[in-house]
Coordinates of C-alpha atoms in Angstrom, one line a residue:
M1 CA -9.9 2.6 -17.0
E2 CA -9.5 5.9 -15.2
I3 CA -10.9 9.4 -14.8
T4 CA -8.7 12.3 -13.8
E5 CA -9.4 16.0 -13.4
K6 CA -7.2 19.1 -13.4
Y7 CA -7.5 22.8 -13.2
F8 CA -7.7 24.4 -16.7
G9 CA -8.4 28.1 -16.0
I10 CA -10.8 30.9 -14.9
T11 CA -13.4 32.5 -17.1
K12 CA -14.1 36.2 -17.4
K13 CA -17.0 35.6 -15.0
N14 CA -14.5 34.2 -12.5
E15 CA -15.8 30.6 -13.0
E16 CA -13.4 27.7 -12.5
V17 CA -12.8 25.6 -15.5
K18 CA -11.7 22.0 -15.1
A19 CA -10.4 19.4 -17.6
Y20 CA -11.5 15.8 -17.1
T21 CA -9.8 12.9 -18.8
L22 CA -11.4 9.5 -19.6
K23 CA -8.7 7.0 -20.5
N24 CA -8.4 3.4 -21.4
E25 CA -6.0 1.3 -23.5
F26 CA -7.8 2.4 -26.7
L27 CA -8.6 6.1 -26.3
E28 CA -7.9 9.1 -24.1
V29 CA -10.6 11.9 -24.1
E30 CA -10.3 15.2 -22.4
I31 CA -13.5 17.2 -21.7
L32 CA -14.0 20.6 -20.1
N33 CA -16.8 21.6 -17.8
Y34 CA -16.9 24.8 -19.9
G35 CA -19.3 24.1 -22.8
G36 CA -18.8 20.3 -22.4
I37 CA -16.0 20.8 -24.8
I38 CA -14.1 17.8 -26.1
R39 CA -10.6 19.3 -26.1
K40 CA -8.6 16.1 -27.1
I41 CA -9.2 12.7 -28.4
M42 CA -6.0 10.7 -28.4
T43 CA -6.1 7.6 -30.6
P44 CA -3.3 5.4 -31.9
D45 CA -2.1 5.3 -35.5
K46 CA -1.2 2.0 -37.3
N47 CA 2.3 2.2 -35.6
G48 CA 0.8 2.6 -32.1
N49 CA 1.5 6.3 -31.8
F50 CA -1.2 8.1 -29.8
E51 CA -2.1 11.5 -31.3
N52 CA -4.9 14.0 -30.9
V53 CA -7.6 13.9 -33.6
V54 CA -9.7 17.0 -32.8
L55 CA -9.1 20.7 -33.0
G56 CA -8.9 22.9 -29.9
F57 CA -7.1 25.6 -27.9
D58 CA -4.6 25.5 -25.0
N59 CA -6.3 27.9 -22.7
I60 CA -9.7 29.1 -21.6
E61 CA -9.0 32.7 -22.9
D62 CA -9.0 31.4 -26.5
Y63 CA -12.1 29.3 -26.0
E64 CA -13.9 32.4 -24.7
K65 CA -12.6 34.8 -27.3
K66 CA -13.3 32.5 -30.2
V67 CA -16.4 30.8 -28.8
G68 CA -18.3 31.2 -32.1
I69 CA -16.1 28.5 -33.7
H70 CA -17.6 26.0 -31.2
F71 CA -14.5 23.7 -31.1
G72 CA -15.8 20.5 -29.5
A73 CA -18.7 22.1 -27.7
I74 CA -22.3 21.2 -26.9
V75 CA -24.5 23.2 -29.2
G76 CA -27.9 24.4 -28.0
R77 CA -30.7 25.2 -27.6
N78 CA -30.7 24.8 -31.4
A79 CA -28.1 23.4 -33.7
G80 CA -27.8 25.4 -36.9
R81 CA -29.8 28.4 -38.0
I82 CA -33.4 29.5 -37.4
K83 CA -34.6 31.7 -40.2
D84 CA -35.3 35.4 -39.3
G85 CA -34.5 34.5 -35.7
L86 CA -38.2 33.7 -35.2
L87 CA -39.4 30.7 -33.3
I88 CA -43.2 30.0 -33.3
I89 CA -44.6 27.5 -30.8
N90 CA -48.3 27.1 -30.1
E91 CA -48.9 30.2 -32.3
K92 CA -46.7 32.3 -29.9
K93 CA -43.7 34.1 -31.4
Y94 CA -40.3 34.2 -29.7
E95 CA -37.8 36.7 -31.1
L96 CA -34.3 35.2 -31.0
E97 CA -31.1 37.1 -31.4
K98 CA -30.0 37.6 -35.0
N99 CA -26.3 36.7 -34.8
N100 CA -25.8 35.3 -38.3
G101 CA -27.0 37.8 -40.8
N102 CA -30.8 37.9 -40.3
N103 CA -30.9 34.5 -38.6
N104 CA -30.1 32.9 -35.2
L105 CA -27.2 30.4 -35.2
H106 CA -26.6 27.9 -32.4
G107 CA -29.0 29.5 -29.9
Y108 CA -27.1 32.8 -29.3
P109 CA -26.6 34.7 -27.1
E110 CA -27.0 32.3 -24.2
H111 CA -25.6 29.3 -26.0
Y112 CA -24.5 26.2 -24.3
A113 CA -20.9 26.3 -25.5
A114 CA -20.1 29.1 -23.1
K115 CA -21.8 27.7 -20.0
I116 CA -20.2 26.0 -17.0
W117 CA -21.8 22.5 -16.6
N118 CA -22.1 20.5 -13.4
V119 CA -20.0 17.3 -13.6
E120 CA -20.4 13.9 -12.0
K121 CA -17.8 11.1 -12.6
K122 CA -19.0 7.5 -13.1
Q123 CA -16.8 4.5 -13.4
D124 CA -16.9 0.7 -13.6
K125 CA -14.5 -2.0 -14.8
D126 CA -15.7 -1.8 -18.5
K127 CA -16.5 1.9 -19.0
S128 CA -16.2 5.4 -17.6
S129 CA -18.6 8.4 -18.0
L130 CA -18.8 12.1 -17.3
V131 CA -22.4 13.2 -16.6
L132 CA -22.8 16.9 -17.4
T133 CA -25.9 18.7 -16.2
R134 CA -27.4 22.2 -16.0
V135 CA -30.8 23.9 -15.9
S136 CA -31.5 26.1 -18.9
P137 CA -34.1 28.7 -17.5
H138 CA -37.3 29.7 -19.2
L139 CA -36.6 32.4 -21.8
E140 CA -32.8 31.8 -21.8
A141 CA -31.8 33.3 -25.2
N142 CA -35.6 33.9 -25.4
F143 CA -36.4 30.2 -25.9
P144 CA -39.5 29.1 -24.0
G145 CA -39.4 26.5 -21.2
E146 CA -37.1 25.6 -18.4
I147 CA -35.1 22.5 -19.3
N148 CA -33.2 20.1 -17.1
L149 CA -30.3 19.1 -19.3
K150 CA -28.1 16.1 -19.1
V151 CA -25.2 15.2 -21.5
V152 CA -23.3 12.0 -20.9
Y153 CA -19.9 11.2 -22.4
T154 CA -19.1 7.5 -22.1
L155 CA -15.8 5.8 -23.0
N156 CA -16.2 2.1 -23.6
K157 CA -13.2 0.4 -25.3
N158 CA -12.8 2.1 -28.7
V159 CA -16.1 3.9 -28.6
L160 CA -17.0 7.4 -27.4
E161 CA -20.7 7.7 -26.9
I162 CA -22.5 11.0 -26.3
S163 CA -26.1 10.9 -25.1
Y164 CA -28.4 13.9 -24.5
E165 CA -31.5 14.4 -22.5
G166 CA -33.7 17.5 -22.1
I167 CA -36.7 17.6 -19.8
P168 CA -38.8 20.8 -20.4
D169 CA -41.5 22.1 -18.1
R170 CA -43.6 23.3 -21.1
D171 CA -43.8 23.0 -24.9
T172 CA -40.5 24.0 -26.5
Y173 CA -38.1 23.3 -29.3
I174 CA -34.8 21.5 -28.7
N175 CA -32.1 20.4 -31.2
L176 CA -28.7 19.6 -29.7
T177 CA -25.4 18.3 -31.1
N178 CA -21.7 18.2 -30.5
H179 CA -19.4 20.4 -32.7
S180 CA -16.1 18.6 -32.6
Y181 CA -13.8 19.2 -35.6
F182 CA -12.0 16.0 -36.5
N183 CA -8.7 15.5 -38.3
L184 CA -7.6 11.9 -38.4
S185 CA -4.0 12.7 -39.5
G186 CA -3.1 13.1 -35.8
D187 CA -1.8 16.2 -34.0
L188 CA -3.1 18.3 -37.0
K189 CA -0.1 17.4 -39.2
E190 CA -2.0 18.3 -42.3
V191 CA -5.4 19.5 -43.5
V192 CA -8.1 16.9 -44.2
D193 CA -7.9 17.0 -48.1
N194 CA -6.6 13.4 -48.4
Q195 CA -9.0 11.9 -45.9
I196 CA -12.0 10.0 -47.2
I197 CA -15.6 10.7 -46.3
E198 CA -18.3 8.0 -46.8
L199 CA -21.9 8.8 -46.0
H200 CA -24.8 6.4 -46.1
C201 CA -27.1 9.0 -47.5
D202 CA -29.3 9.1 -50.6
E203 CA -30.4 12.6 -50.0
Y204 CA -29.1 15.9 -48.7
V205 CA -30.5 19.4 -48.0
E206 CA -29.6 22.2 -50.4
V207 CA -28.9 25.6 -48.8
D208 CA -29.0 29.2 -49.9
E209 CA -26.5 32.0 -49.5
A210 CA -27.4 32.3 -45.8
T211 CA -26.8 28.5 -45.3
L212 CA -30.5 28.1 -44.6
P213 CA -32.2 24.9 -45.8
V214 CA -34.0 25.2 -49.2
K215 CA -34.9 21.8 -50.4
I216 CA -34.2 18.1 -50.2
S217 CA -32.4 16.7 -53.2
K218 CA -31.0 13.3 -54.3
V219 CA -27.2 12.9 -54.2
D220 CA -27.2 11.0 -57.5
N221 CA -24.8 12.3 -60.1
T222 CA -23.7 15.2 -57.8
I223 CA -20.6 16.0 -55.8
M224 CA -22.7 15.2 -52.8
D225 CA -22.7 11.5 -53.5
M226 CA -20.4 10.1 -50.8
R227 CA -21.9 6.6 -50.7
K228 CA -18.8 4.9 -52.1
G229 CA -16.4 7.3 -50.4
K230 CA -14.8 10.5 -51.7
R231 CA -11.6 12.4 -50.8
F232 CA -12.3 15.8 -49.3
S233 CA -10.0 17.3 -51.9
E234 CA -12.4 16.3 -54.7
I235 CA -15.2 18.2 -52.9
F236 CA -13.0 21.3 -52.2
N237 CA -11.9 21.5 -55.8
S238 CA -15.5 21.2 -57.2
N239 CA -17.1 24.1 -59.1
A240 CA -20.6 23.0 -57.9
E241 CA -22.7 25.9 -56.8
Q242 CA -23.6 24.2 -53.5
I243 CA -19.9 23.8 -52.7
K244 CA -19.0 27.4 -53.5
I245 CA -22.0 28.9 -51.7
V246 CA -20.7 27.9 -48.3
G247 CA -17.0 28.9 -48.7
N248 CA -15.6 26.1 -50.9
G249 CA -16.5 23.0 -48.9
L250 CA -19.5 21.4 -47.1
D251 CA -21.9 23.0 -44.7
H252 CA -24.9 20.8 -45.5
P253 CA -27.3 18.6 -43.8
F254 CA -27.2 15.0 -45.1
I255 CA -30.2 12.7 -44.5
F256 CA -29.2 9.3 -43.2
N257 CA -30.6 6.2 -44.8
G258 CA -31.0 4.5 -41.5
R259 CA -30.9 4.9 -37.7
D260 CA -28.9 3.2 -35.0
E261 CA -26.4 1.8 -37.5
I262 CA -23.2 3.1 -39.1
V263 CA -24.2 6.2 -41.0
A264 CA -20.8 7.7 -41.8
K265 CA -17.2 6.6 -42.1
F266 CA -14.0 8.7 -42.2
T267 CA -10.6 7.3 -43.2
D268 CA -7.0 8.6 -43.1
E269 CA -5.0 6.1 -45.1
K270 CA -1.6 7.5 -44.1
S271 CA -2.2 7.0 -40.3
G272 CA -4.6 4.1 -40.7
R273 CA -7.2 5.8 -38.6
I274 CA -10.9 5.1 -39.2
M275 CA -13.8 6.8 -37.4
E276 CA -17.4 5.4 -37.9
V277 CA -20.5 7.2 -36.6
I278 CA -23.7 5.6 -35.3
T279 CA -26.7 7.7 -34.3
D280 CA -30.4 7.7 -33.7
Q281 CA -30.7 11.1 -35.4
P282 CA -32.1 11.7 -38.9
V283 CA -29.5 14.2 -40.1
G284 CA -25.8 15.0 -39.9
V285 CA -24.6 18.4 -40.9
I286 CA -21.1 18.0 -42.5
Y287 CA -19.0 21.1 -42.1
T288 CA -15.5 21.1 -43.4
G289 CA -14.0 24.0 -41.5
N290 CA -14.3 26.4 -44.4
Y291 CA -13.5 29.4 -42.1
V292 CA -11.3 27.8 -39.5
K293 CA -8.5 30.1 -40.4
A294 CA -10.3 32.7 -38.3
A295 CA -9.2 30.8 -35.2
E296 CA -5.6 31.9 -35.9
V297 CA -3.7 29.6 -33.6
L298 CA -4.7 26.2 -32.3
S299 CA -3.3 23.9 -29.5
N300 CA 0.4 23.5 -29.5
N301 CA 0.8 26.8 -31.4
I302 CA -0.4 25.2 -34.7
K303 CA -1.4 27.8 -37.3
A304 CA -5.1 27.4 -38.1
E305 CA -5.9 26.8 -41.8
N306 CA -9.2 26.3 -43.6
H307 CA -10.2 22.6 -44.0
M308 CA -8.1 21.7 -41.0
G309 CA -11.0 19.7 -39.6
F310 CA -14.4 18.3 -40.4
C311 CA -17.6 18.1 -38.3
I312 CA -20.4 15.7 -38.3
E313 CA -23.1 17.3 -36.3
T314 CA -25.8 14.6 -35.7
Q315 CA -29.1 16.3 -35.1
D316 CA -32.7 16.8 -36.2
Y317 CA -33.6 18.4 -39.5
P318 CA -32.4 22.1 -39.5
D319 CA -34.9 24.8 -38.7
V320 CA -37.5 22.0 -38.9
I321 CA -40.5 23.9 -37.7
K322 CA -40.3 26.2 -40.7
F323 CA -38.5 23.9 -43.2
L324 CA -40.4 20.6 -42.6
S325 CA -43.3 21.5 -40.4
E326 CA -44.7 18.0 -40.8
K327 CA -41.6 16.5 -39.1
A328 CA -41.4 19.2 -36.4
K329 CA -41.1 17.8 -32.9
I330 CA -42.3 19.8 -29.8
Y331 CA -40.9 18.6 -26.5
N332 CA -42.4 18.9 -23.0
K333 CA -42.4 16.9 -19.7
N334 CA -44.4 14.1 -21.3
N335 CA -42.2 14.1 -24.5
V336 CA -38.6 14.3 -23.3
Y337 CA -35.8 15.2 -25.8
K338 CA -33.3 12.4 -26.2
Q339 CA -30.4 11.9 -28.6
K340 CA -27.5 9.4 -28.8
T341 CA -24.4 9.3 -31.1
K342 CA -21.4 7.0 -31.0
F343 CA -18.0 7.6 -32.5
V344 CA -16.2 4.3 -33.1
F345 CA -12.4 4.5 -33.7
S346 CA -10.4 1.7 -35.4
L347 CA -7.4 1.1 -37.5
N348 CA -6.5 -0.2 -40.9
R349 CA -3.0 -1.6 -40.2
Q350 CA -2.1 -2.2 -43.9
K351 CA 1.2 -0.5 -44.8

């Protein structure tokens, strides 16, 4: 078990970016203090070859230039879209930047993916952690409340856990996630078409042309039924309106049947890699990289292609204050925001 750090680059604001690596016999995870970005997750295939299973860039310049893709980053203050860029808390209106059509996406302009976070290393014989902290000031990106933020990445055997905490000084809205794009083929050898997605979800959220939540629907007898597993290619080739509306793929919230149990499983049969997800959150937005081609070039000079990675963004219901007001959560110093998600990596060694 070890933690190492190295220089990664300098931002446009003359901030030093460092790369930290958590490593044990099962996994090697590289994380930047810029955006809390997970730049690499090295996992073995069934033949013991360690390869990277997330998308990223080789330099800080690309991360800054293409920050809107959010490769591996902490997303906040809100994950997803807020309709009309309007947040209402205690009957007070907060006008947010409209950076995605008429809506706010991922808390722009002062979003967490482009911030330098403070880093503390913690280590013992069984696990190692990176503790990332920063203070998000009152009215940052015009969101109310100063928030003391803490995001902890912990490597324990074959599990990468991400835990989040936000302590506000007044009533506010918080909805955080991680935006890693996974590709279990290893070193981005191919797109994810042949990988299998299995979701323990009886319901999902339909979206409109702006990818805003419209209504909760049953997955029964639809392309959205992943309960028995489905190849991504079947989804990409579907003529269903909900698939076409987001760019021929998924960009939808799925409602988990349970909490603190396995809610999703992804499998690459060729490499033998399996990733299972455990979370205490009610929803996971599955995004299949429908526009990743815009990234142009990825790490190791690999040409970016659409559907080169998939995201599972565990979080609260999207735009919950407007969409499902009865489930809306307001956080303050007496009601602290917390979230926890685990990514469990394993192998099917059958040839």
